[in-house]
CSV table of C-alpha atoms in Angstrom, one decimal:
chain,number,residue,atom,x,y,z
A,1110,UNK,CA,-25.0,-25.6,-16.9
A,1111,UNK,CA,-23.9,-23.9,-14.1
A,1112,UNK,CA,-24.0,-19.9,-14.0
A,1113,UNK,CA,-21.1,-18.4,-12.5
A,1114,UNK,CA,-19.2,-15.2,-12.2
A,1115,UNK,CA,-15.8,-14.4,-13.8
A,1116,UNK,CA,-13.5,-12.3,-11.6
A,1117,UNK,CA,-9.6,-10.9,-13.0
A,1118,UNK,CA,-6.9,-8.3,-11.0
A,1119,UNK,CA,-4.0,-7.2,-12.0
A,1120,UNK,CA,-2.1,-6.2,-8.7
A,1121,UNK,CA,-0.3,-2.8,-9.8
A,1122,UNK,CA,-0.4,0.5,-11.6
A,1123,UNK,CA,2.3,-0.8,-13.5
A,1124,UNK,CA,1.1,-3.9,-14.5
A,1125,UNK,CA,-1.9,-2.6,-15.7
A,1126,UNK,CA,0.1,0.4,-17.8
A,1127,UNK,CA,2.8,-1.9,-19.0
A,1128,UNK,CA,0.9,-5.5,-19.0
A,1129,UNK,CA,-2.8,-4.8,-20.4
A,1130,UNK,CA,-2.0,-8.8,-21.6
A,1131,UNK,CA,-2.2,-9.7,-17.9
A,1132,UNK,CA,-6.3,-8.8,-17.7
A,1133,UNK,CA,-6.9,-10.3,-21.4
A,1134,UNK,CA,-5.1,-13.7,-20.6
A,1135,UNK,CA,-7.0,-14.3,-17.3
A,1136,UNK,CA,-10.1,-13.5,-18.9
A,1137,UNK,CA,-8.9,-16.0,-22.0
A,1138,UNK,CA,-7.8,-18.5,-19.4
A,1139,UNK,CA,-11.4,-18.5,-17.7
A,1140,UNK,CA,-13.5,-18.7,-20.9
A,1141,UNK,CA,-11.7,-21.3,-21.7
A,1142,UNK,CA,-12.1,-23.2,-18.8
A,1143,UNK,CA,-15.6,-22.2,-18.3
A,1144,UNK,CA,-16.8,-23.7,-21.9
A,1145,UNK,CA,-14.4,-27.0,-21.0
A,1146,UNK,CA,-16.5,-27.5,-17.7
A,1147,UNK,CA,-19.8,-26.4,-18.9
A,1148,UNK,CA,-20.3,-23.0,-17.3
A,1149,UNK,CA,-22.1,-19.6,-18.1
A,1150,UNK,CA,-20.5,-16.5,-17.5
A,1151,UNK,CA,-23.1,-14.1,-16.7
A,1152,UNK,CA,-20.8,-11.4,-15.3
A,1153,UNK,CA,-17.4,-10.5,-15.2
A,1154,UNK,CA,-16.4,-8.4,-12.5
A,1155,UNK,CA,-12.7,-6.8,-12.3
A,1156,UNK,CA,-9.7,-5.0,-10.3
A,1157,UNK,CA,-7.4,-3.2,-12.4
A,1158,UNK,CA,-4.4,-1.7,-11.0
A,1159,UNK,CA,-5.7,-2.2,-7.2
A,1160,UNK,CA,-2.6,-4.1,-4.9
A,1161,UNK,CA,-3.0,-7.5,-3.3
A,1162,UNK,CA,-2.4,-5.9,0.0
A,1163,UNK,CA,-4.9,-3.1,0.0
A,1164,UNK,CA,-8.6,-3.2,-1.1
A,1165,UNK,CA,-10.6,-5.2,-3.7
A,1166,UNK,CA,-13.6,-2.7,-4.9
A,1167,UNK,CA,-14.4,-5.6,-7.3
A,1168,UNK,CA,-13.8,-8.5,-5.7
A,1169,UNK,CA,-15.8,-7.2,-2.6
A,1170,UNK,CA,-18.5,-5.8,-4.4
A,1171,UNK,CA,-19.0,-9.8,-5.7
A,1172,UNK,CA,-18.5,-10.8,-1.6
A,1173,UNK,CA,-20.5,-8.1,0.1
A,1174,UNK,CA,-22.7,-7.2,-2.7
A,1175,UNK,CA,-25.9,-8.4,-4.6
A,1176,UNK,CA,-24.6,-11.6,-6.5
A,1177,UNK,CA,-26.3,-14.8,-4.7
A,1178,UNK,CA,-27.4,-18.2,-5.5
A,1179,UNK,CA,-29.6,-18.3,-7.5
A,1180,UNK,CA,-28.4,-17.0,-10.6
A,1181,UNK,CA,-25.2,-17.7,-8.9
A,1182,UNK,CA,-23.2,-20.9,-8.1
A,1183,UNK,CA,-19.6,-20.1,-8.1
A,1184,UNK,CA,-17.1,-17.5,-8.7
A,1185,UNK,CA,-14.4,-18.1,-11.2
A,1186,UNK,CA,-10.5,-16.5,-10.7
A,1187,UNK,CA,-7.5,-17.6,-12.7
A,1188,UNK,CA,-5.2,-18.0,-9.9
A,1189,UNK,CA,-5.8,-17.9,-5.9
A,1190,UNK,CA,-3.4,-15.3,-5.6
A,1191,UNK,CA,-6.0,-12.9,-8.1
A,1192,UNK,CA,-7.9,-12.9,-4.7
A,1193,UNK,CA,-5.6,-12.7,-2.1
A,1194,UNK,CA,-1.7,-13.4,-1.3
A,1195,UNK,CA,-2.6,-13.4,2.5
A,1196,UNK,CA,-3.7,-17.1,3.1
A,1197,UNK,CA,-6.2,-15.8,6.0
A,1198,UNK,CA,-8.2,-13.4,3.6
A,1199,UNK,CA,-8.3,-15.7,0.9
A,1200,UNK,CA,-10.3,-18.7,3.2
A,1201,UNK,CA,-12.2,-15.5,4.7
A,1202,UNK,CA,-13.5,-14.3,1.4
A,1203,UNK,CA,-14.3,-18.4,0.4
A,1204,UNK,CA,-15.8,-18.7,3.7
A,1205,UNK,CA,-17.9,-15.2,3.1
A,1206,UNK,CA,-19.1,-16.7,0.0
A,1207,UNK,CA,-20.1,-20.1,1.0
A,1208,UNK,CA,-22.3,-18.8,3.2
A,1209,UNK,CA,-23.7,-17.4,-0.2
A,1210,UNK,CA,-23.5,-21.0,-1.1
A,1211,UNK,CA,-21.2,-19.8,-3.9
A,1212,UNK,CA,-17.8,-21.9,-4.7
A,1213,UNK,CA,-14.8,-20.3,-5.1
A,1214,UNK,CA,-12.8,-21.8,-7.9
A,1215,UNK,CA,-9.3,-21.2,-8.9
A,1216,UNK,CA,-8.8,-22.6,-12.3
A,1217,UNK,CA,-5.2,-22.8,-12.5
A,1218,UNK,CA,-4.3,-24.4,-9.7
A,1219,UNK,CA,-7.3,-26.7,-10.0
A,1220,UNK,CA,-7.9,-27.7,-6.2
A,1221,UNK,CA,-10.9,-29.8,-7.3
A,1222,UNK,CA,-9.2,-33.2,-9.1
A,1223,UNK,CA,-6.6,-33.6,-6.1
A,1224,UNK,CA,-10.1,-34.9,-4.1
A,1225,UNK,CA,-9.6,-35.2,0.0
A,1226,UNK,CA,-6.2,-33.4,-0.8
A,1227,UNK,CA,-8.0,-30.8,-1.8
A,1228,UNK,CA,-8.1,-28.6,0.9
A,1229,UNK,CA,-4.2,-29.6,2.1
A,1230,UNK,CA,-2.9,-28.3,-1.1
A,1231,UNK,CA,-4.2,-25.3,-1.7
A,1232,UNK,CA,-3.6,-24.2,1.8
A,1233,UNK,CA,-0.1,-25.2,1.0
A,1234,UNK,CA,-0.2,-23.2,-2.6
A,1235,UNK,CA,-1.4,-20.3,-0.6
A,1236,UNK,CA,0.8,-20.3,2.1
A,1237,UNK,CA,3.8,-20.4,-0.9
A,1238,UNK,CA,2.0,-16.9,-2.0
A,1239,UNK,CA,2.0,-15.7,1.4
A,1240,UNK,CA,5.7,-16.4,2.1
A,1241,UNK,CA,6.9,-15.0,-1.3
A,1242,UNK,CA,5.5,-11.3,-0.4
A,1243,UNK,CA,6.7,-11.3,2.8
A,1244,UNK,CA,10.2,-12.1,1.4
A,1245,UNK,CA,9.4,-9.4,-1.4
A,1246,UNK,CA,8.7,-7.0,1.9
A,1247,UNK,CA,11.8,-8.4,3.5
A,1248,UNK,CA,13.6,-7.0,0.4
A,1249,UNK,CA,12.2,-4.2,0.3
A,1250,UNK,CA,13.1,-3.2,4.1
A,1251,UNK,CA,16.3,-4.3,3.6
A,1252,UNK,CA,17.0,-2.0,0.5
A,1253,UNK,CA,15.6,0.6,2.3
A,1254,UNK,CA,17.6,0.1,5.3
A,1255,UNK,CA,21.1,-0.2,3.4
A,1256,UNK,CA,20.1,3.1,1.4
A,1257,UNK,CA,19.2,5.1,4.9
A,1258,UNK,CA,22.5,3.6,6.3
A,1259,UNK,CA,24.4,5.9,3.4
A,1260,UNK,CA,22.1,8.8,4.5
A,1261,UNK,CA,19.7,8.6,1.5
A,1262,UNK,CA,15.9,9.3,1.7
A,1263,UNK,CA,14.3,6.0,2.2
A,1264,UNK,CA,10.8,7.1,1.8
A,1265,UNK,CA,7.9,7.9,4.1
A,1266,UNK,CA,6.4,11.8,4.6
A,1267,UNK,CA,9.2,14.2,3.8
A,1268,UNK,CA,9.9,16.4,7.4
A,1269,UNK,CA,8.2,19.8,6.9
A,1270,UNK,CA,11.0,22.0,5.2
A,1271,UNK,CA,12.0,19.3,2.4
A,1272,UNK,CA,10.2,17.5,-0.3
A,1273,UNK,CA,10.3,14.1,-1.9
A,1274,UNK,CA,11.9,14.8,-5.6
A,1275,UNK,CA,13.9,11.8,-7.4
A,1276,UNK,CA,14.0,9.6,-4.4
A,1277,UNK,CA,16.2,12.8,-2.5
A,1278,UNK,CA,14.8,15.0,0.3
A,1279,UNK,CA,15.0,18.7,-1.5
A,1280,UNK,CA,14.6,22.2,0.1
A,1281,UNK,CA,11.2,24.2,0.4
A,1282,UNK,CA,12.7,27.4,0.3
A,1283,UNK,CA,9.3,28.9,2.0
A,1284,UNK,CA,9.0,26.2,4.5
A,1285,UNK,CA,13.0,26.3,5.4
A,1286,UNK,CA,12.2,29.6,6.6
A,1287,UNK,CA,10.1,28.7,8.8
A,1288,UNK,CA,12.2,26.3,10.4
A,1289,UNK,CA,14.6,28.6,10.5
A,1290,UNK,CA,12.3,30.8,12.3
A,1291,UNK,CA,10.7,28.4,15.0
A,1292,UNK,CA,14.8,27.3,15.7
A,1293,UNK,CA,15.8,30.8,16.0
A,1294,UNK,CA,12.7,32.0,18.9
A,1295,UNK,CA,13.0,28.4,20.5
A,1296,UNK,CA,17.1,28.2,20.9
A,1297,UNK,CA,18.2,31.8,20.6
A,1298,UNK,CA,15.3,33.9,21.9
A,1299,UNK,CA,13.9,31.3,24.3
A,1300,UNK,CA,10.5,31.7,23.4
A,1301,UNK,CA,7.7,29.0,24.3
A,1302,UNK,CA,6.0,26.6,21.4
A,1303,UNK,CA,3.0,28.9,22.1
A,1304,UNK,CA,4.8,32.4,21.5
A,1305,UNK,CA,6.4,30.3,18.0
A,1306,UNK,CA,2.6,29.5,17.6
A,1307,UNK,CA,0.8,32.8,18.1
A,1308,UNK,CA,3.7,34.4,16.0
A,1309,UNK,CA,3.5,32.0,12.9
A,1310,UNK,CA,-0.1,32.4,12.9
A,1311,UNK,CA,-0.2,36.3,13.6
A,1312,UNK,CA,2.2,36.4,10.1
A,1313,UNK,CA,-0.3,34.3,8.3
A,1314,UNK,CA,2.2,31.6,8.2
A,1315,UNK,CA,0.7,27.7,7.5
A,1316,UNK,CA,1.7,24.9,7.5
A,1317,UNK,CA,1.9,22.0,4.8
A,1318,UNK,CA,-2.0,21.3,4.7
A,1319,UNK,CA,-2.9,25.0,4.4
A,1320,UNK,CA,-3.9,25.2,8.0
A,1321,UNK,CA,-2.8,27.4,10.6
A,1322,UNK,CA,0.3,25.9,13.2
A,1323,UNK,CA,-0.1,24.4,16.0
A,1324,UNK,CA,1.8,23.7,19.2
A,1325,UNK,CA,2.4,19.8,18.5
A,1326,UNK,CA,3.4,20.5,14.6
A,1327,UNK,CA,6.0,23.3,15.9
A,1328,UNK,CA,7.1,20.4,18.5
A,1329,UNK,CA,7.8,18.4,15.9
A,1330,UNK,CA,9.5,20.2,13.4
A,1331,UNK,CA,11.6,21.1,16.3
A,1332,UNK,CA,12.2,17.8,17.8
A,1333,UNK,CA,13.3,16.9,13.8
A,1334,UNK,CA,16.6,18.8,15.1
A,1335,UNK,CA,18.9,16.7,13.6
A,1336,UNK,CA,17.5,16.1,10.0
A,1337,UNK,CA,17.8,19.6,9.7
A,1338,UNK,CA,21.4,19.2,10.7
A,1339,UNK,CA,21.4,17.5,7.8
A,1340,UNK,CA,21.8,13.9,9.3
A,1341,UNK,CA,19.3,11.3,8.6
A,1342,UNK,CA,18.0,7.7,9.9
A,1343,UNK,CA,15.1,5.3,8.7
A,1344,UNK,CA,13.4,3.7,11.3
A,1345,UNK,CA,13.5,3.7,15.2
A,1346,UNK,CA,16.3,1.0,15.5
A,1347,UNK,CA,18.8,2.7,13.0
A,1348,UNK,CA,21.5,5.1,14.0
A,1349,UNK,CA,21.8,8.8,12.6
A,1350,UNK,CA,24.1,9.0,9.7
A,1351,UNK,CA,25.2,12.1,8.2
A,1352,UNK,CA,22.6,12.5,5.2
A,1353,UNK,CA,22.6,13.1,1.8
A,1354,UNK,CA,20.0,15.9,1.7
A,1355,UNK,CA,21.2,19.9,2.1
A,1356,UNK,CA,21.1,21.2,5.6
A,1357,UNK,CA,18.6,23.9,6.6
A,1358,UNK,CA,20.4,24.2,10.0
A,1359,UNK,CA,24.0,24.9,10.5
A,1360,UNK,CA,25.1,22.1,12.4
């Protein structure tokens, strides 16, 4: 009987709110499979709510970690995709654990019958996995490109003087006024970003992180000029658009 361990993701906070069924019906699928092929589970290791493009605590506590063979001869996954979309980190993390001398086996797609095709097809079923997110990124960019083209918040961190509230950039009435402020010495007094600085600071005034101001974050909340305005863009390759946030700036 060969000892293995069992590992199971679901990819999202969502899925793991709304989907608990996802976890219980890998770990269902692998039992089953393991009894079918004569394998003992001896651990089960898991990533709940972690995304396939960001880190693996679980999965790379199994790689980097103290599981070895012996007691260990393979790892056991559901699907390749519970392990990686990106077809280069899923052969690095089966390389990493060969070197272990641990197998890698994905039970669904079930590389092992297909013999010297083997290897051919589940770089192919990988590289399917791979394509689908970047067209799922492709949409996403795209949506976000057709929303900032109609002046709506797109996402990303909210200039200083607004904040992100139902997908819309919103007033801080405290911060506004110290745009305000930092636009009134700069354009209508004529003051340097250092005078602005010494001034802010000398009122207690700080900025988002609780911090005192600096010359480089009064820079750019006045370079930000134009969202102010109350125009917006998304991206360095869009074109300013007259935005669907209020104006802390007369234009």
């Amino acid at each position: 009987m060969k000892n293995v361990v069992a590992y199971v993701r679901v990819s999202t906070d969502g899925q793991l709110g709304e989907d608990r069924f996802g976890l219980q019906a890998q770990r269902e699928q692998i039992m089953e499979y393991c009894a079918k092929n004569d394998m003992n589970i001896l651990k089960w290791y898991s990533d709940e709510g972690e995304s396939g493009a960001k880190y693996r605590p679980g999965f790379d506590e199994i790689v980097y970690g103290d599981v070895t063979n012996p007691p260990y001869e393979a790892v056991v996954v559901a699907k390749s995709d519970r392990v990686a979309r990106d077809i280069n980190i899923y052969f690095y993390y089966q390389g990493a654990l060969l070197r272990k001398n641990i197998e890698l086996i994905s039970i669904c797609e079930d590389f092992g019958q297909f013999g010297v095709f083997a290897g051919m097809l589940k770089a192919f079923t990988l590289t399917c996995a791979q394509m689908e997110r970047e067209n799922i990124n492709k949409r996403t960019s795209a949506g976000r490109a057709v929303k900032s083209s109609m002046g709506g918040y797109s996402g990303g961190r909210p200039p200083f003087g607004y904040k992100a509230e139902d997908r819309r950039l919103v007033i801080v009435p405290e911060e506004a006024e110290i745009v305000r402020t930092i636009f009134r010495m700069k354009d209508d007094e004529s003051k340097t970003y250092k005078a602005i600085v010494a001034f802010l600071n000398e009122q207690g005034k700080t900025n988002r992180s609780g911090t005192k101001f600096s010359i480089s974050t009064v820079q750019t909340i006045y370079e930000n000029k134009k969202v102010y305005q109350g125009f917006y863009k998304y991206g360095k390759n869009m074109d300013w658009v007259k935005g669907e946030h209020t104006p802390i700036l007369a234009g």
